[in-house]
Amino acid sequence: MTPENNAGSETVTITVPDDCARERLDKFLGNLDNLKLSRTKVVKLLSEGLVLVNGAVVAGKFVLTGGETIEITVPPRTVTEIIGEDIPIDIIYEDEHLAVVNKQAGLVTHPAVGNRSGTLVNALVHHFGKLSEQAGSDRPGIVHRLDKNTSGLLVIARDDETYVALQQAIQSRELKRTYHALICGHVQEEHGLIDLPIGRSTRNRTRMAITSVKGRESVTEYQLLKRYRSYDLLEVSLHTGRTHQIRVHFSHLGHPVFGDPDYGGREKWHKGMFAPERPLARKLFGVFDRQALHAKKLEFVHPATGEAMSFESDLPEDFHNLLAMLDEEGA
């Protein structure tokens, strides 16, 4: 695709400074202050052939030498009107630049096909009005997302500069996200690092899978908090932020997140468990109808003030009751 094929697009021409030699193209593009391109936007432009280096299409991992001419064709932004809705949400911090929200399970993060209303974004627009649209006009303010049935903390960008800075913090792993997860079975080591690439499943395009074909680097760290008879409670830290990362990694290891219907954490894993344990599993499913995953802690440096920010969220009532039942059963 070339700039001539994009009516209404803006073409920007840049000469790479010599001091940017040995820098990857995708990182160089993400650091352009005048364009303020998000990581998602950079990936999209590269994949659609809208970035030319010396007249040629190259991959995002292309290493610059300095002096190259880069042509960037930025298509006109598609505007999607988001209607604010008075949906109750738990805002635990806000200032003029950003906010931190404790999302309840069952709430979709942003509109998509089949979910144009009733989302966290609809609630955010109602509460804040103007938010950064760097991630797209259908995802105002969204820096990172949580699955519908995952509860916990999200940081929201209220302006473009904050969005870009927070995205860079995620890329450099300076924005830290910590989860609590109840997994099926037991991990071999009390502390471990899972480094397996994740990409779109070829069998089911709505799911992700471990794959070396177009799989992206995905790193998950975990620490055992408590061992039950048939389950482990883990503290999990994301070093990268792939879709369904925690759920996919532990499912691949044979330890799906408890209650996860997509990656084997409900009926599939429990069919093979020790028979006397199955009645308790059915009892647990009766009181807990989602995956046992909660985004518990969020740490980052405030882009505007430089202040170290740290937020922690208590386990929601359903998760707390699940663990209490395991304690009561001596399981």
PDB file of C-alpha atoms in Angstrom, residues 141-279:
ATOM      1  CA  GLY A 141      -8.367   6.521  27.612  1.00  0.00           C
ATOM      2  CA  ILE A 142      -7.532   2.824  27.386  1.00  0.00           C
ATOM      3  CA  VAL A 143      -3.808   2.181  27.942  1.00  0.00           C
ATOM      4  CA  HIS A 144      -4.159  -1.556  28.636  1.00  0.00           C
ATOM      5  CA  ARG A 145      -7.183  -3.805  29.021  1.00  0.00           C
ATOM      6  CA  LEU A 146      -8.601  -6.545  31.194  1.00  0.00           C
ATOM      7  CA  ASP A 147     -10.775  -9.394  29.969  1.00  0.00           C
ATOM      8  CA  LYS A 148     -14.481  -9.105  30.702  1.00  0.00           C
ATOM      9  CA  ASN A 149     -14.363 -11.638  33.530  1.00  0.00           C
ATOM     10  CA  THR A 150     -11.065 -10.485  35.033  1.00  0.00           C
ATOM     11  CA  SER A 151     -11.378  -7.946  37.837  1.00  0.00           C
ATOM     12  CA  GLY A 152      -8.918  -5.352  39.063  1.00  0.00           C
ATOM     13  CA  LEU A 153      -6.812  -2.302  38.303  1.00  0.00           C
ATOM     14  CA  LEU A 154      -6.480  -0.325  35.073  1.00  0.00           C
ATOM     15  CA  VAL A 155      -4.747   3.008  34.437  1.00  0.00           C
ATOM     16  CA  ILE A 156      -6.610   5.458  32.181  1.00  0.00           C
ATOM     17  CA  ALA A 157      -5.002   8.284  30.142  1.00  0.00           C
ATOM     18  CA  ARG A 158      -6.863  11.583  30.054  1.00  0.00           C
ATOM     19  CA  ASP A 159      -4.535  13.251  27.503  1.00  0.00           C
ATOM     20  CA  ASP A 160      -2.351  12.112  24.596  1.00  0.00           C
ATOM     21  CA  GLU A 161       0.987  12.907  26.224  1.00  0.00           C
ATOM     22  CA  THR A 162       0.099  10.742  29.206  1.00  0.00           C
ATOM     23  CA  TYR A 163      -1.063   7.912  26.939  1.00  0.00           C
ATOM     24  CA  VAL A 164       2.203   7.878  24.972  1.00  0.00           C
ATOM     25  CA  ALA A 165       4.294   7.987  28.162  1.00  0.00           C
ATOM     26  CA  LEU A 166       2.353   5.120  29.764  1.00  0.00           C
ATOM     27  CA  GLN A 167       2.632   3.029  26.593  1.00  0.00           C
ATOM     28  CA  GLN A 168       6.387   3.568  26.611  1.00  0.00           C
ATOM     29  CA  ALA A 169       6.457   2.547  30.282  1.00  0.00           C
ATOM     30  CA  ILE A 170       4.701  -0.701  29.372  1.00  0.00           C
ATOM     31  CA  GLN A 171       7.158  -1.376  26.551  1.00  0.00           C
ATOM     32  CA  SER A 172      10.157  -0.729  28.810  1.00  0.00           C
ATOM     33  CA  ARG A 173       8.540  -2.792  31.595  1.00  0.00           C
ATOM     34  CA  GLU A 174       8.578   0.179  33.942  1.00  0.00           C
ATOM     35  CA  LEU A 175       4.803  -0.047  34.422  1.00  0.00           C
ATOM     36  CA  LYS A 176       4.354  -3.091  36.644  1.00  0.00           C
ATOM     37  CA  ARG A 177       1.162  -5.171  36.784  1.00  0.00           C
ATOM     38  CA  THR A 178       0.668  -7.854  39.416  1.00  0.00           C
ATOM     39  CA  TYR A 179      -2.205 -10.349  39.537  1.00  0.00           C
ATOM     40  CA  HIS A 180      -3.539 -12.993  41.886  1.00  0.00           C
ATOM     41  CA  ALA A 181      -4.564 -16.214  40.137  1.00  0.00           C
ATOM     42  CA  LEU A 182      -5.928 -19.515  41.390  1.00  0.00           C
ATOM     43  CA  ILE A 183      -4.671 -22.231  39.053  1.00  0.00           C
ATOM     44  CA  CYS A 184      -5.617 -25.895  38.717  1.00  0.00           C
ATOM     45  CA  GLY A 185      -3.027 -28.336  40.029  1.00  0.00           C
ATOM     46  CA  HIS A 186       0.420 -27.458  41.350  1.00  0.00           C
ATOM     47  CA  VAL A 187       3.430 -25.698  39.848  1.00  0.00           C
ATOM     48  CA  GLN A 188       6.709 -27.583  40.252  1.00  0.00           C
ATOM     49  CA  GLU A 189       8.690 -24.577  41.442  1.00  0.00           C
ATOM     50  CA  GLU A 190       7.483 -22.019  43.979  1.00  0.00           C
ATOM     51  CA  HIS A 191       8.943 -19.267  41.803  1.00  0.00           C
ATOM     52  CA  GLY A 192       9.250 -19.373  38.039  1.00  0.00           C
ATOM     53  CA  LEU A 193       9.437 -17.528  34.732  1.00  0.00           C
ATOM     54  CA  ILE A 194       7.398 -18.574  31.701  1.00  0.00           C
ATOM     55  CA  ASP A 195       8.915 -17.356  28.426  1.00  0.00           C
ATOM     56  CA  LEU A 196       6.786 -18.705  25.554  1.00  0.00           C
ATOM     57  CA  PRO A 197       5.599 -16.771  22.447  1.00  0.00           C
ATOM     58  CA  ILE A 198       1.871 -16.135  22.076  1.00  0.00           C
ATOM     59  CA  GLY A 199      -0.080 -15.583  18.871  1.00  0.00           C
ATOM     60  CA  ARG A 200      -3.566 -16.000  17.467  1.00  0.00           C
ATOM     61  CA  SER A 201      -4.776 -19.610  17.499  1.00  0.00           C
ATOM     62  CA  THR A 202      -5.096 -21.187  14.049  1.00  0.00           C
ATOM     63  CA  ARG A 203      -7.909 -23.420  15.315  1.00  0.00           C
ATOM     64  CA  ASN A 204     -10.046 -20.732  16.956  1.00  0.00           C
ATOM     65  CA  ARG A 205      -9.437 -17.118  15.962  1.00  0.00           C
ATOM     66  CA  THR A 206     -11.095 -15.798  19.124  1.00  0.00           C
ATOM     67  CA  ARG A 207      -8.396 -17.427  21.259  1.00  0.00           C
ATOM     68  CA  MET A 208      -4.648 -17.198  21.660  1.00  0.00           C
ATOM     69  CA  ALA A 209      -2.078 -19.993  21.736  1.00  0.00           C
ATOM     70  CA  ILE A 210       1.595 -20.751  22.237  1.00  0.00           C
ATOM     71  CA  THR A 211       3.092 -20.555  18.753  1.00  0.00           C
ATOM     72  CA  SER A 212       6.411 -19.820  17.070  1.00  0.00           C
ATOM     73  CA  VAL A 213       4.558 -18.774  13.883  1.00  0.00           C
ATOM     74  CA  LYS A 214       3.925 -15.037  14.232  1.00  0.00           C
ATOM     75  CA  GLY A 215       4.032 -15.481  18.005  1.00  0.00           C
ATOM     76  CA  ARG A 216       5.188 -12.467  20.016  1.00  0.00           C
ATOM     77  CA  GLU A 217       7.536 -12.552  22.985  1.00  0.00           C
ATOM     78  CA  SER A 218       5.499 -13.231  26.123  1.00  0.00           C
ATOM     79  CA  VAL A 219       7.026 -13.414  29.603  1.00  0.00           C
ATOM     80  CA  THR A 220       5.142 -14.198  32.809  1.00  0.00           C
ATOM     81  CA  GLU A 221       6.667 -14.451  36.295  1.00  0.00           C
ATOM     82  CA  TYR A 222       4.959 -16.161  39.215  1.00  0.00           C
ATOM     83  CA  GLN A 223       5.382 -16.744  42.950  1.00  0.00           C
ATOM     84  CA  LEU A 224       3.464 -19.351  44.954  1.00  0.00           C
ATOM     85  CA  LEU A 225       1.377 -17.740  47.717  1.00  0.00           C
ATOM     86  CA  LYS A 226      -0.580 -20.730  49.021  1.00  0.00           C
ATOM     87  CA  ARG A 227      -0.975 -24.372  48.102  1.00  0.00           C
ATOM     88  CA  TYR A 228      -4.373 -26.028  48.401  1.00  0.00           C
ATOM     89  CA  ARG A 229      -5.063 -29.716  47.908  1.00  0.00           C
ATOM     90  CA  SER A 230      -5.906 -29.394  44.205  1.00  0.00           C
ATOM     91  CA  TYR A 231      -5.048 -25.769  43.433  1.00  0.00           C
ATOM     92  CA  ASP A 232      -2.317 -23.142  43.816  1.00  0.00           C
ATOM     93  CA  LEU A 233      -2.817 -19.453  44.597  1.00  0.00           C
ATOM     94  CA  LEU A 234      -0.156 -17.476  42.739  1.00  0.00           C
ATOM     95  CA  GLU A 235       1.090 -13.921  42.531  1.00  0.00           C
ATOM     96  CA  VAL A 236       1.712 -13.304  38.835  1.00  0.00           C
ATOM     97  CA  SER A 237       3.683 -10.446  37.259  1.00  0.00           C
ATOM     98  CA  LEU A 238       3.510  -9.495  33.596  1.00  0.00           C
ATOM     99  CA  HIS A 239       6.788  -8.659  31.856  1.00  0.00           C
ATOM    100  CA  THR A 240       4.851  -8.305  28.587  1.00  0.00           C
ATOM    101  CA  GLY A 241       1.169  -7.670  27.948  1.00  0.00           C
ATOM    102  CA  ARG A 242      -0.222 -10.080  25.372  1.00  0.00           C
ATOM    103  CA  THR A 243      -3.915 -10.866  25.019  1.00  0.00           C
ATOM    104  CA  HIS A 244      -4.932 -13.610  27.507  1.00  0.00           C
ATOM    105  CA  GLN A 245      -1.248 -13.986  28.457  1.00  0.00           C
ATOM    106  CA  ILE A 246      -1.644 -15.423  31.974  1.00  0.00           C
ATOM    107  CA  ARG A 247      -4.514 -17.684  30.932  1.00  0.00           C
ATOM    108  CA  VAL A 248      -2.628 -19.049  27.894  1.00  0.00           C
ATOM    109  CA  HIS A 249       0.705 -19.580  29.659  1.00  0.00           C
ATOM    110  CA  PHE A 250      -0.693 -21.553  32.585  1.00  0.00           C
ATOM    111  CA  SER A 251      -3.067 -23.528  30.392  1.00  0.00           C
ATOM    112  CA  HIS A 252      -0.101 -24.566  28.234  1.00  0.00           C
ATOM    113  CA  LEU A 253       1.674 -25.826  31.361  1.00  0.00           C
ATOM    114  CA  GLY A 254      -1.356 -27.954  32.225  1.00  0.00           C
ATOM    115  CA  HIS A 255      -2.471 -25.604  35.010  1.00  0.00           C
ATOM    116  CA  PRO A 256      -5.315 -23.483  33.593  1.00  0.00           C
ATOM    117  CA  VAL A 257      -6.725 -20.653  35.680  1.00  0.00           C
ATOM    118  CA  PHE A 258      -9.577 -22.030  37.788  1.00  0.00           C
ATOM    119  CA  GLY A 259     -12.949 -21.425  36.160  1.00  0.00           C
ATOM    120  CA  ASP A 260     -11.553 -20.356  32.787  1.00  0.00           C
ATOM    121  CA  PRO A 261     -14.031 -21.709  30.191  1.00  0.00           C
ATOM    122  CA  ASP A 262     -11.840 -20.901  27.168  1.00  0.00           C
ATOM    123  CA  TYR A 263      -8.544 -22.450  28.230  1.00  0.00           C
ATOM    124  CA  GLY A 264      -9.606 -25.570  30.107  1.00  0.00           C
ATOM    125  CA  GLY A 265     -10.128 -24.307  33.647  1.00  0.00           C
ATOM    126  CA  ARG A 266     -13.671 -25.589  34.099  1.00  0.00           C
ATOM    127  CA  GLU A 267     -14.915 -29.015  33.001  1.00  0.00           C
ATOM    128  CA  LYS A 268     -11.895 -30.000  30.888  1.00  0.00           C
ATOM    129  CA  TRP A 269      -9.240 -30.044  33.639  1.00  0.00           C
ATOM    130  CA  HIS A 270     -11.590 -31.309  36.340  1.00  0.00           C
ATOM    131  CA  LYS A 271     -12.594 -34.410  34.383  1.00  0.00           C
ATOM    132  CA  GLY A 272      -9.103 -35.744  35.005  1.00  0.00           C
ATOM    133  CA  MET A 273      -8.820 -34.809  38.695  1.00  0.00           C
ATOM    134  CA  PHE A 274      -8.946 -37.300  41.560  1.00  0.00           C
ATOM    135  CA  ALA A 275     -12.565 -38.526  41.714  1.00  0.00           C
ATOM    136  CA  PRO A 276     -13.223 -37.735  45.424  1.00  0.00           C
ATOM    137  CA  GLU A 277     -12.264 -34.102  44.723  1.00  0.00           C
ATOM    138  CA  ARG A 278     -14.885 -33.583  41.999  1.00  0.00           C
ATOM    139  CA  PRO A 279     -17.856 -32.842  44.317  1.00  0.00           C
TER     140      PRO A 279
END
